[in-house]
Amino acid sequence: MPAILELERVTIRFGGLTAVSEVDLALPDNALFGLIGPNGAGKTTAFNLITGVYQPTEGRITFQGSPTAGLKPHQLAAHGIARTFQNIRLFASLTVFDNVRVAMALHHPHGIAQALWRGSEFQRGERDVAQRIHELLEIFNLDEVRDVQACSLPYGDQRRLEIVRALATQPRLLLLDEPAAGMNPTEKSQLADLIRSIRTRFNLAVLLVEHDMQLVMNLCERIAVLDYGVKIAEGSPGEIRRNPKVIEAYLGEEHSPDNPPPSHRP
Amino acid sequence: MKIAGAKRWLLAGLAASALLHLFTGYTNRYYLGVSIDVAINIVLAVSLNLINGHTGQFSLGHCGFMAIGGYVSAMLTIAAHKAGIPQALTPLVFAASLLAGGVFAALAGIGVGIPSFRLRGDYLAIVTLGFGEIIRVFFQTFEPAGAASGLKGIPNYTNFLWAWGTAAITIYVVAALVNSTYGRGFLAVHDDEIAAGAMGVNTTRYKVTAFAIGSFFAGVAGGLYAHHKVFLSPTGFDFMRSIEIVVMVILGGMGRTAGVAVAAILLTLLPELLRGFSDYRMILYSLLIIILMLSRPQGLFNFVGGKRVKA
Ligand SMILES: Nc1ncnc2c1ncn2[C@@H]1O[C@H](COP(=O)(O)OP(=O)(O)O)[C@@H](O)[C@H]1O
Ligand SMILES: [Mg+2]
């Protein structure tokens, strides 16, 4: 299967700190791919590199065959990369509906002229957007709260709304940064089902950062492990579980990847 | 504002302005003058609200754009007047001069905006404040516009219809823009720039657009003001004037077009009612700001990160 996303010896340094160090990664199209590692390992930084928030100090990133160097986050979103954030970043003062609507604007052809003229073409466009938002929200059971301000949603709903909003950009690759953080076991298992169904329904690849090992092991077909910015292992969930380097990174004897400490770093 | 009804509201606003205009012959000149002041302040506050309220940038230089528009527009009509333009053409000349003033102001807005957008909110405030002062000092020394003694002999073109018609158009443009799928991008930039970028919003483009449109209308307001007062003095464009407009925006509720228009009306009328106390106007504004700061503990300048979900 051809890779949708490729990282070749990608490195980023912040002053003296090498947050991501010579990482190679090839994400097959339509994959459910896990990226794990202790706190501070560089997972979120890797997401920021892939989405153009940071430019790599060295190495190159290729998305669907073309290099992404120099592209801004909004351009990469237009190319088909969408993400959620470890610390939820919804448009807090906007409604659920409008949070999704912002993302819909990416592939919506109308701009200033139509908004000011407000002709029948504009009306049709807006009705079409509203219909598509309605359909998306229904899939995620968020349609009843469409007029609620995003910041007053319960925590789990906020996490799901972030996923809906990302999907509204019509991505080919979805990056999820700890989507299960703060969820209870029931919510977590629902989330796993949801991610699986998203992959099929929206025909995209998912790169998942998650601390809940059970969730990652059950969900992902392939997993890469970062430690201090270095990729120390990659393989199937079974291989990762047995990998001595991985067990070491998660503080060896006491803690296997199945039972990691919350953090092994200050 | 409902999508379908938006254009009808604009037409209603324009028709009301025209109708009331017919009766201005019977009103007291003082009241007429104040009503035009009110309309000009609505234009200023509603346009600044696009920048500071909806888009969450912090401009303290709105009055600088107003000055540019005022001087450009006034110099054009004075020149046309000297060239002996026939009476019948004056509305056209005036309209063209207002547009020219708006365009110059918009270009200045883009020029100030683009290098400033990398700056955090409070630094942008300082840069725009500095810009406003530079503009004022420029006109203080600009001989062709009378320098420090001011620009005299501006024709008295601004009437009730021009002022309130422009106010109606400004409200329509800002409200129609923001109330669209495209326009939700302004609000997204306000709430969270990083998330907006990740969702495909070209945040720089939206900020430049807000600055361009906002300063365009500030420039038009300046043109209306010039042809209302028939005299422009650089001292009238000091930064306290910008602060006045900012207070209208904050009082009106940051990003609420109707609220900001009401605040512009109140804050124009209030000093007129308290004419004897006009020296204390700035104290009143300062008190308002203090009260607002206490009720906005995240800080007056912290609009970008204002409301954030705790995660
Ligand atoms: N913008 C930045 N400037 C300096 N250091 C950073 C920056 N972003 C991340 N880091 C550092 O890079 C390391 C990796 O962080 P991060 O990618 O957030 O880890 P995690 O794997 O927990 O998501 C950390 O030591 C963090 O402090
Ligand atoms: Mg992280």
PDB file of C-alpha atoms in Angstrom, chain B residues 13-254:
ATOM      1  CA  GLY B  13     -32.214  51.796   6.980  1.00  0.00           C
ATOM      2  CA  LEU B  14     -31.524  53.771   3.834  1.00  0.00           C
ATOM      3  CA  ALA B  15     -35.220  54.585   3.336  1.00  0.00           C
ATOM      4  CA  ALA B  16     -35.556  55.752   6.943  1.00  0.00           C
ATOM      5  CA  SER B  17     -32.476  57.955   6.533  1.00  0.00           C
ATOM      6  CA  ALA B  18     -33.941  59.476   3.360  1.00  0.00           C
ATOM      7  CA  LEU B  19     -37.355  60.008   4.919  1.00  0.00           C
ATOM      8  CA  LEU B  20     -36.019  61.643   8.069  1.00  0.00           C
ATOM      9  CA  HIS B  21     -33.718  63.700   5.895  1.00  0.00           C
ATOM     10  CA  LEU B  22     -36.786  65.364   4.369  1.00  0.00           C
ATOM     11  CA  PHE B  23     -37.697  66.756   7.792  1.00  0.00           C
ATOM     12  CA  THR B  24     -34.265  68.063   8.697  1.00  0.00           C
ATOM     13  CA  GLY B  25     -35.236  71.472   7.338  1.00  0.00           C
ATOM     14  CA  TYR B  26     -37.582  71.862  10.305  1.00  0.00           C
ATOM     15  CA  THR B  27     -35.226  70.723  13.035  1.00  0.00           C
ATOM     16  CA  ASN B  28     -32.989  72.742  15.239  1.00  0.00           C
ATOM     17  CA  ARG B  29     -29.481  72.959  13.739  1.00  0.00           C
ATOM     18  CA  TYR B  30     -27.918  71.814  16.984  1.00  0.00           C
ATOM     19  CA  TYR B  31     -29.931  68.608  17.108  1.00  0.00           C
ATOM     20  CA  LEU B  32     -29.218  67.978  13.460  1.00  0.00           C
ATOM     21  CA  GLY B  33     -25.496  68.395  14.087  1.00  0.00           C
ATOM     22  CA  VAL B  34     -25.571  66.002  17.040  1.00  0.00           C
ATOM     23  CA  SER B  35     -27.504  63.412  15.027  1.00  0.00           C
ATOM     24  CA  ILE B  36     -24.797  63.534  12.358  1.00  0.00           C
ATOM     25  CA  ASP B  37     -22.115  63.147  15.059  1.00  0.00           C
ATOM     26  CA  VAL B  38     -23.977  60.080  16.265  1.00  0.00           C
ATOM     27  CA  ALA B  39     -24.060  58.522  12.791  1.00  0.00           C
ATOM     28  CA  ILE B  40     -20.347  59.161  12.229  1.00  0.00           C
ATOM     29  CA  ASN B  41     -19.514  57.542  15.557  1.00  0.00           C
ATOM     30  CA  ILE B  42     -21.651  54.535  14.611  1.00  0.00           C
ATOM     31  CA  VAL B  43     -19.605  54.154  11.433  1.00  0.00           C
ATOM     32  CA  LEU B  44     -16.374  54.392  13.442  1.00  0.00           C
ATOM     33  CA  ALA B  45     -17.399  52.042  16.232  1.00  0.00           C
ATOM     34  CA  VAL B  46     -19.040  49.389  14.062  1.00  0.00           C
ATOM     35  CA  SER B  47     -16.029  49.296  11.727  1.00  0.00           C
ATOM     36  CA  LEU B  48     -13.548  49.115  14.613  1.00  0.00           C
ATOM     37  CA  ASN B  49     -15.684  46.321  16.031  1.00  0.00           C
ATOM     38  CA  LEU B  50     -14.855  44.204  12.981  1.00  0.00           C
ATOM     39  CA  ILE B  51     -11.167  44.493  13.885  1.00  0.00           C
ATOM     40  CA  ASN B  52     -11.237  44.518  17.689  1.00  0.00           C
ATOM     41  CA  GLY B  53     -14.453  42.688  18.412  1.00  0.00           C
ATOM     42  CA  HIS B  54     -15.137  40.077  15.762  1.00  0.00           C
ATOM     43  CA  THR B  55     -11.552  39.347  14.743  1.00  0.00           C
ATOM     44  CA  GLY B  56     -10.046  39.903  18.196  1.00  0.00           C
ATOM     45  CA  GLN B  57      -7.171  42.137  17.137  1.00  0.00           C
ATOM     46  CA  PHE B  58      -6.448  45.179  19.225  1.00  0.00           C
ATOM     47  CA  SER B  59      -6.191  48.362  17.206  1.00  0.00           C
ATOM     48  CA  LEU B  60      -5.722  51.637  19.019  1.00  0.00           C
ATOM     49  CA  GLY B  61      -5.203  53.620  15.832  1.00  0.00           C
ATOM     50  CA  HIS B  62      -8.687  53.858  14.365  1.00  0.00           C
ATOM     51  CA  CYS B  63      -8.604  57.615  14.547  1.00  0.00           C
ATOM     52  CA  GLY B  64      -5.443  57.631  12.396  1.00  0.00           C
ATOM     53  CA  PHE B  65      -7.369  55.972   9.569  1.00  0.00           C
ATOM     54  CA  MET B  66     -10.187  58.431  10.134  1.00  0.00           C
ATOM     55  CA  ALA B  67      -7.704  61.309   9.788  1.00  0.00           C
ATOM     56  CA  ILE B  68      -6.324  59.942   6.515  1.00  0.00           C
ATOM     57  CA  GLY B  69      -9.817  59.591   5.064  1.00  0.00           C
ATOM     58  CA  GLY B  70     -10.830  63.017   6.315  1.00  0.00           C
ATOM     59  CA  TYR B  71      -7.863  64.857   4.874  1.00  0.00           C
ATOM     60  CA  VAL B  72      -7.851  62.992   1.544  1.00  0.00           C
ATOM     61  CA  SER B  73     -11.565  63.499   1.047  1.00  0.00           C
ATOM     62  CA  ALA B  74     -11.507  67.169   2.098  1.00  0.00           C
ATOM     63  CA  MET B  75      -8.538  68.047  -0.095  1.00  0.00           C
ATOM     64  CA  LEU B  76     -10.301  66.464  -3.057  1.00  0.00           C
ATOM     65  CA  THR B  77     -13.563  68.355  -2.634  1.00  0.00           C
ATOM     66  CA  ILE B  78     -11.719  71.626  -1.980  1.00  0.00           C
ATOM     67  CA  ALA B  79      -9.783  71.095  -5.219  1.00  0.00           C
ATOM     68  CA  ALA B  80     -12.994  70.246  -7.092  1.00  0.00           C
ATOM     69  CA  HIS B  81     -14.677  73.302  -5.621  1.00  0.00           C
ATOM     70  CA  LYS B  82     -11.809  75.527  -6.792  1.00  0.00           C
ATOM     71  CA  ALA B  83     -11.933  73.944 -10.234  1.00  0.00           C
ATOM     72  CA  GLY B  84     -15.535  75.130 -10.430  1.00  0.00           C
ATOM     73  CA  ILE B  85     -17.457  71.877 -10.515  1.00  0.00           C
ATOM     74  CA  PRO B  86     -21.126  72.544 -11.294  1.00  0.00           C
ATOM     75  CA  GLN B  87     -23.500  72.416  -8.318  1.00  0.00           C
ATOM     76  CA  ALA B  88     -25.388  69.450  -9.748  1.00  0.00           C
ATOM     77  CA  LEU B  89     -22.282  67.281  -9.648  1.00  0.00           C
ATOM     78  CA  THR B  90     -21.394  67.870  -6.006  1.00  0.00           C
ATOM     79  CA  PRO B  91     -23.050  64.657  -4.730  1.00  0.00           C
ATOM     80  CA  LEU B  92     -20.937  62.664  -7.173  1.00  0.00           C
ATOM     81  CA  VAL B  93     -17.784  64.539  -6.252  1.00  0.00           C
ATOM     82  CA  PHE B  94     -18.540  64.023  -2.574  1.00  0.00           C
ATOM     83  CA  ALA B  95     -19.211  60.306  -3.012  1.00  0.00           C
ATOM     84  CA  ALA B  96     -15.984  59.902  -4.996  1.00  0.00           C
ATOM     85  CA  SER B  97     -14.014  61.814  -2.362  1.00  0.00           C
ATOM     86  CA  LEU B  98     -15.430  59.648   0.429  1.00  0.00           C
ATOM     87  CA  LEU B  99     -14.498  56.504  -1.499  1.00  0.00           C
ATOM     88  CA  ALA B 100     -11.005  57.861  -2.135  1.00  0.00           C
ATOM     89  CA  GLY B 101     -10.618  58.678   1.565  1.00  0.00           C
ATOM     90  CA  GLY B 102     -11.775  55.174   2.425  1.00  0.00           C
ATOM     91  CA  VAL B 103      -9.398  53.549  -0.044  1.00  0.00           C
ATOM     92  CA  PHE B 104      -6.390  55.542   1.225  1.00  0.00           C
ATOM     93  CA  ALA B 105      -7.275  54.602   4.784  1.00  0.00           C
ATOM     94  CA  ALA B 106      -7.707  50.949   3.793  1.00  0.00           C
ATOM     95  CA  LEU B 107      -4.282  50.905   2.120  1.00  0.00           C
ATOM     96  CA  ALA B 108      -2.781  52.404   5.265  1.00  0.00           C
ATOM     97  CA  GLY B 109      -4.625  49.747   7.284  1.00  0.00           C
ATOM     98  CA  ILE B 110      -3.133  46.982   5.169  1.00  0.00           C
ATOM     99  CA  GLY B 111       0.295  48.615   5.414  1.00  0.00           C
ATOM    100  CA  VAL B 112       0.155  48.773   9.206  1.00  0.00           C
ATOM    101  CA  GLY B 113      -1.529  45.423   9.561  1.00  0.00           C
ATOM    102  CA  ILE B 114       0.686  43.086   7.587  1.00  0.00           C
ATOM    103  CA  PRO B 115       3.921  43.618   9.530  1.00  0.00           C
ATOM    104  CA  SER B 116       2.048  43.755  12.826  1.00  0.00           C
ATOM    105  CA  PHE B 117       0.148  40.496  12.718  1.00  0.00           C
ATOM    106  CA  ARG B 118       3.051  38.516  14.042  1.00  0.00           C
ATOM    107  CA  LEU B 119       2.809  40.574  17.206  1.00  0.00           C
ATOM    108  CA  ARG B 120       0.767  39.544  20.204  1.00  0.00           C
ATOM    109  CA  GLY B 121      -2.368  41.498  21.022  1.00  0.00           C
ATOM    110  CA  ASP B 122      -0.934  44.156  23.326  1.00  0.00           C
ATOM    111  CA  TYR B 123       2.019  44.840  21.013  1.00  0.00           C
ATOM    112  CA  LEU B 124      -0.331  45.315  18.088  1.00  0.00           C
ATOM    113  CA  ALA B 125      -2.125  47.867  20.263  1.00  0.00           C
ATOM    114  CA  ILE B 126       1.122  49.771  20.790  1.00  0.00           C
ATOM    115  CA  VAL B 127       2.057  49.679  17.101  1.00  0.00           C
ATOM    116  CA  THR B 128      -1.355  50.968  15.994  1.00  0.00           C
ATOM    117  CA  LEU B 129      -1.284  53.612  18.706  1.00  0.00           C
ATOM    118  CA  GLY B 130       2.095  54.759  17.403  1.00  0.00           C
ATOM    119  CA  PHE B 131       0.750  54.750  13.874  1.00  0.00           C
ATOM    120  CA  GLY B 132      -2.151  57.007  14.856  1.00  0.00           C
ATOM    121  CA  GLU B 133       0.262  59.473  16.448  1.00  0.00           C
ATOM    122  CA  ILE B 134       2.523  59.437  13.374  1.00  0.00           C
ATOM    123  CA  ILE B 135      -0.469  60.290  11.185  1.00  0.00           C
ATOM    124  CA  ARG B 136      -1.447  63.140  13.485  1.00  0.00           C
ATOM    125  CA  VAL B 137       2.097  64.549  13.547  1.00  0.00           C
ATOM    126  CA  PHE B 138       2.292  64.149   9.779  1.00  0.00           C
ATOM    127  CA  PHE B 139      -0.794  66.328   9.222  1.00  0.00           C
ATOM    128  CA  GLN B 140       0.480  68.770  11.816  1.00  0.00           C
ATOM    129  CA  THR B 141       3.433  69.482   9.529  1.00  0.00           C
ATOM    130  CA  PHE B 142       1.782  68.900   6.144  1.00  0.00           C
ATOM    131  CA  GLU B 143       1.632  72.406   4.631  1.00  0.00           C
ATOM    132  CA  PRO B 144      -0.742  71.628   1.728  1.00  0.00           C
ATOM    133  CA  ALA B 145      -3.378  70.746   4.343  1.00  0.00           C
ATOM    134  CA  GLY B 146      -2.766  73.769   6.522  1.00  0.00           C
ATOM    135  CA  ALA B 147      -0.342  72.032   8.879  1.00  0.00           C
ATOM    136  CA  ALA B 148      -0.906  72.874  12.558  1.00  0.00           C
ATOM    137  CA  SER B 149      -3.412  75.641  11.865  1.00  0.00           C
ATOM    138  CA  GLY B 150      -5.739  73.130  10.256  1.00  0.00           C
ATOM    139  CA  LEU B 151      -7.547  72.676   6.949  1.00  0.00           C
ATOM    140  CA  LYS B 152     -10.163  75.384   6.401  1.00  0.00           C
ATOM    141  CA  GLY B 153     -12.824  75.988   3.790  1.00  0.00           C
ATOM    142  CA  ILE B 154     -14.114  72.432   3.467  1.00  0.00           C
ATOM    143  CA  PRO B 155     -17.534  72.485   1.749  1.00  0.00           C
ATOM    144  CA  ASN B 156     -20.438  71.569   4.014  1.00  0.00           C
ATOM    145  CA  TYR B 157     -21.630  68.482   2.124  1.00  0.00           C
ATOM    146  CA  THR B 158     -22.396  66.073   4.933  1.00  0.00           C
ATOM    147  CA  ASN B 159     -26.090  66.051   5.736  1.00  0.00           C
ATOM    148  CA  PHE B 160     -28.386  63.716   7.616  1.00  0.00           C
ATOM    149  CA  LEU B 161     -28.838  61.387   4.645  1.00  0.00           C
ATOM    150  CA  TRP B 162     -25.133  60.992   3.876  1.00  0.00           C
ATOM    151  CA  ALA B 163     -24.280  60.334   7.510  1.00  0.00           C
ATOM    152  CA  TRP B 164     -27.091  57.929   8.376  1.00  0.00           C
ATOM    153  CA  GLY B 165     -27.005  56.262   4.965  1.00  0.00           C
ATOM    154  CA  THR B 166     -23.337  55.481   5.521  1.00  0.00           C
ATOM    155  CA  ALA B 167     -24.082  54.241   9.028  1.00  0.00           C
ATOM    156  CA  ALA B 168     -26.727  51.881   7.612  1.00  0.00           C
ATOM    157  CA  ILE B 169     -24.308  50.604   4.964  1.00  0.00           C
ATOM    158  CA  THR B 170     -21.525  50.075   7.510  1.00  0.00           C
ATOM    159  CA  ILE B 171     -23.781  48.091   9.823  1.00  0.00           C
ATOM    160  CA  TYR B 172     -24.999  46.043   6.883  1.00  0.00           C
ATOM    161  CA  VAL B 173     -21.517  45.288   5.543  1.00  0.00           C
ATOM    162  CA  VAL B 174     -20.087  44.199   8.895  1.00  0.00           C
ATOM    163  CA  ALA B 175     -23.150  42.189   9.900  1.00  0.00           C
ATOM    164  CA  ALA B 176     -23.572  40.534   6.488  1.00  0.00           C
ATOM    165  CA  LEU B 177     -19.901  39.662   6.311  1.00  0.00           C
ATOM    166  CA  VAL B 178     -19.746  38.056   9.723  1.00  0.00           C
ATOM    167  CA  ASN B 179     -23.060  36.251   9.260  1.00  0.00           C
ATOM    168  CA  SER B 180     -21.863  33.900   6.570  1.00  0.00           C
ATOM    169  CA  THR B 181     -19.874  30.701   6.408  1.00  0.00           C
ATOM    170  CA  TYR B 182     -16.974  32.726   5.045  1.00  0.00           C
ATOM    171  CA  GLY B 183     -17.318  35.318   7.804  1.00  0.00           C
ATOM    172  CA  ARG B 184     -17.270  32.806  10.648  1.00  0.00           C
ATOM    173  CA  GLY B 185     -13.519  32.740   9.975  1.00  0.00           C
ATOM    174  CA  PHE B 186     -13.193  36.187  11.611  1.00  0.00           C
ATOM    175  CA  LEU B 187     -14.723  34.820  14.804  1.00  0.00           C
ATOM    176  CA  ALA B 188     -12.538  31.712  14.623  1.00  0.00           C
ATOM    177  CA  VAL B 189      -9.415  33.890  14.453  1.00  0.00           C
ATOM    178  CA  HIS B 190     -10.730  35.716  17.510  1.00  0.00           C
ATOM    179  CA  ASP B 191     -11.312  32.545  19.515  1.00  0.00           C
ATOM    180  CA  ASP B 192      -8.238  30.500  18.658  1.00  0.00           C
ATOM    181  CA  GLU B 193      -5.776  31.314  15.908  1.00  0.00           C
ATOM    182  CA  ILE B 194      -3.946  28.005  16.024  1.00  0.00           C
ATOM    183  CA  ALA B 195      -7.122  25.972  15.800  1.00  0.00           C
ATOM    184  CA  ALA B 196      -8.388  28.263  13.038  1.00  0.00           C
ATOM    185  CA  GLY B 197      -5.231  27.686  11.005  1.00  0.00           C
ATOM    186  CA  ALA B 198      -5.515  23.937  11.492  1.00  0.00           C
ATOM    187  CA  MET B 199      -9.091  24.060  10.180  1.00  0.00           C
ATOM    188  CA  GLY B 200      -7.952  25.752   6.983  1.00  0.00           C
ATOM    189  CA  VAL B 201      -8.611  29.370   7.950  1.00  0.00           C
ATOM    190  CA  ASN B 202      -6.000  31.653   6.400  1.00  0.00           C
ATOM    191  CA  THR B 203      -5.639  33.686   9.566  1.00  0.00           C
ATOM    192  CA  THR B 204      -3.368  36.351   8.072  1.00  0.00           C
ATOM    193  CA  ARG B 205      -5.757  36.936   5.182  1.00  0.00           C
ATOM    194  CA  TYR B 206      -8.705  37.336   7.575  1.00  0.00           C
ATOM    195  CA  LYS B 207      -6.787  39.791   9.750  1.00  0.00           C
ATOM    196  CA  VAL B 208      -5.712  41.847   6.742  1.00  0.00           C
ATOM    197  CA  THR B 209      -9.287  41.816   5.445  1.00  0.00           C
ATOM    198  CA  ALA B 210     -10.646  42.979   8.804  1.00  0.00           C
ATOM    199  CA  PHE B 211      -8.080  45.769   8.918  1.00  0.00           C
ATOM    200  CA  ALA B 212      -8.736  46.795   5.324  1.00  0.00           C
ATOM    201  CA  ILE B 213     -12.531  46.911   5.662  1.00  0.00           C
ATOM    202  CA  GLY B 214     -12.411  48.422   9.150  1.00  0.00           C
ATOM    203  CA  SER B 215     -10.042  51.196   8.153  1.00  0.00           C
ATOM    204  CA  PHE B 216     -11.919  51.796   4.892  1.00  0.00           C
ATOM    205  CA  PHE B 217     -15.021  52.749   6.856  1.00  0.00           C
ATOM    206  CA  ALA B 218     -12.937  54.754   9.329  1.00  0.00           C
ATOM    207  CA  GLY B 219     -11.659  56.700   6.316  1.00  0.00           C
ATOM    208  CA  VAL B 220     -15.204  57.254   5.030  1.00  0.00           C
ATOM    209  CA  ALA B 221     -16.221  58.398   8.523  1.00  0.00           C
ATOM    210  CA  GLY B 222     -13.321  60.839   8.413  1.00  0.00           C
ATOM    211  CA  GLY B 223     -14.624  62.234   5.119  1.00  0.00           C
ATOM    212  CA  LEU B 224     -18.118  62.658   6.556  1.00  0.00           C
ATOM    213  CA  TYR B 225     -16.643  64.321   9.631  1.00  0.00           C
ATOM    214  CA  ALA B 226     -14.540  66.734   7.548  1.00  0.00           C
ATOM    215  CA  HIS B 227     -17.552  67.854   5.482  1.00  0.00           C
ATOM    216  CA  HIS B 228     -19.669  68.132   8.615  1.00  0.00           C
ATOM    217  CA  LYS B 229     -17.311  70.277  10.713  1.00  0.00           C
ATOM    218  CA  VAL B 230     -15.962  72.049   7.559  1.00  0.00           C
ATOM    219  CA  PHE B 231     -12.635  72.346   9.363  1.00  0.00           C
ATOM    220  CA  LEU B 232      -9.984  69.746  10.191  1.00  0.00           C
ATOM    221  CA  SER B 233      -7.414  70.188  12.910  1.00  0.00           C
ATOM    222  CA  PRO B 234      -4.724  67.567  13.574  1.00  0.00           C
ATOM    223  CA  THR B 235      -5.324  67.931  17.304  1.00  0.00           C
ATOM    224  CA  GLY B 236      -8.839  66.581  16.784  1.00  0.00           C
ATOM    225  CA  PHE B 237      -7.272  63.248  15.846  1.00  0.00           C
ATOM    226  CA  ASP B 238      -5.254  62.587  18.978  1.00  0.00           C
ATOM    227  CA  PHE B 239      -5.251  59.193  20.504  1.00  0.00           C
ATOM    228  CA  MET B 240      -7.983  59.966  23.023  1.00  0.00           C
ATOM    229  CA  ARG B 241     -10.327  59.998  20.033  1.00  0.00           C
ATOM    230  CA  SER B 242      -9.230  56.429  19.242  1.00  0.00           C
ATOM    231  CA  ILE B 243      -9.796  55.514  22.882  1.00  0.00           C
ATOM    232  CA  GLU B 244     -13.330  56.904  22.673  1.00  0.00           C
ATOM    233  CA  ILE B 245     -14.082  54.547  19.795  1.00  0.00           C
ATOM    234  CA  VAL B 246     -12.488  51.620  21.618  1.00  0.00           C
ATOM    235  CA  VAL B 247     -14.680  52.342  24.646  1.00  0.00           C
ATOM    236  CA  MET B 248     -17.759  52.265  22.409  1.00  0.00           C
ATOM    237  CA  VAL B 249     -16.709  48.846  21.118  1.00  0.00           C
ATOM    238  CA  ILE B 250     -15.996  47.449  24.570  1.00  0.00           C
ATOM    239  CA  LEU B 251     -19.132  48.912  26.092  1.00  0.00           C
ATOM    240  CA  GLY B 252     -21.199  47.603  23.206  1.00  0.00           C
ATOM    241  CA  GLY B 253     -19.948  44.105  23.873  1.00  0.00           C
ATOM    242  CA  MET B 254     -17.008  43.249  21.641  1.00  0.00           C
TER     243      MET B 254
END
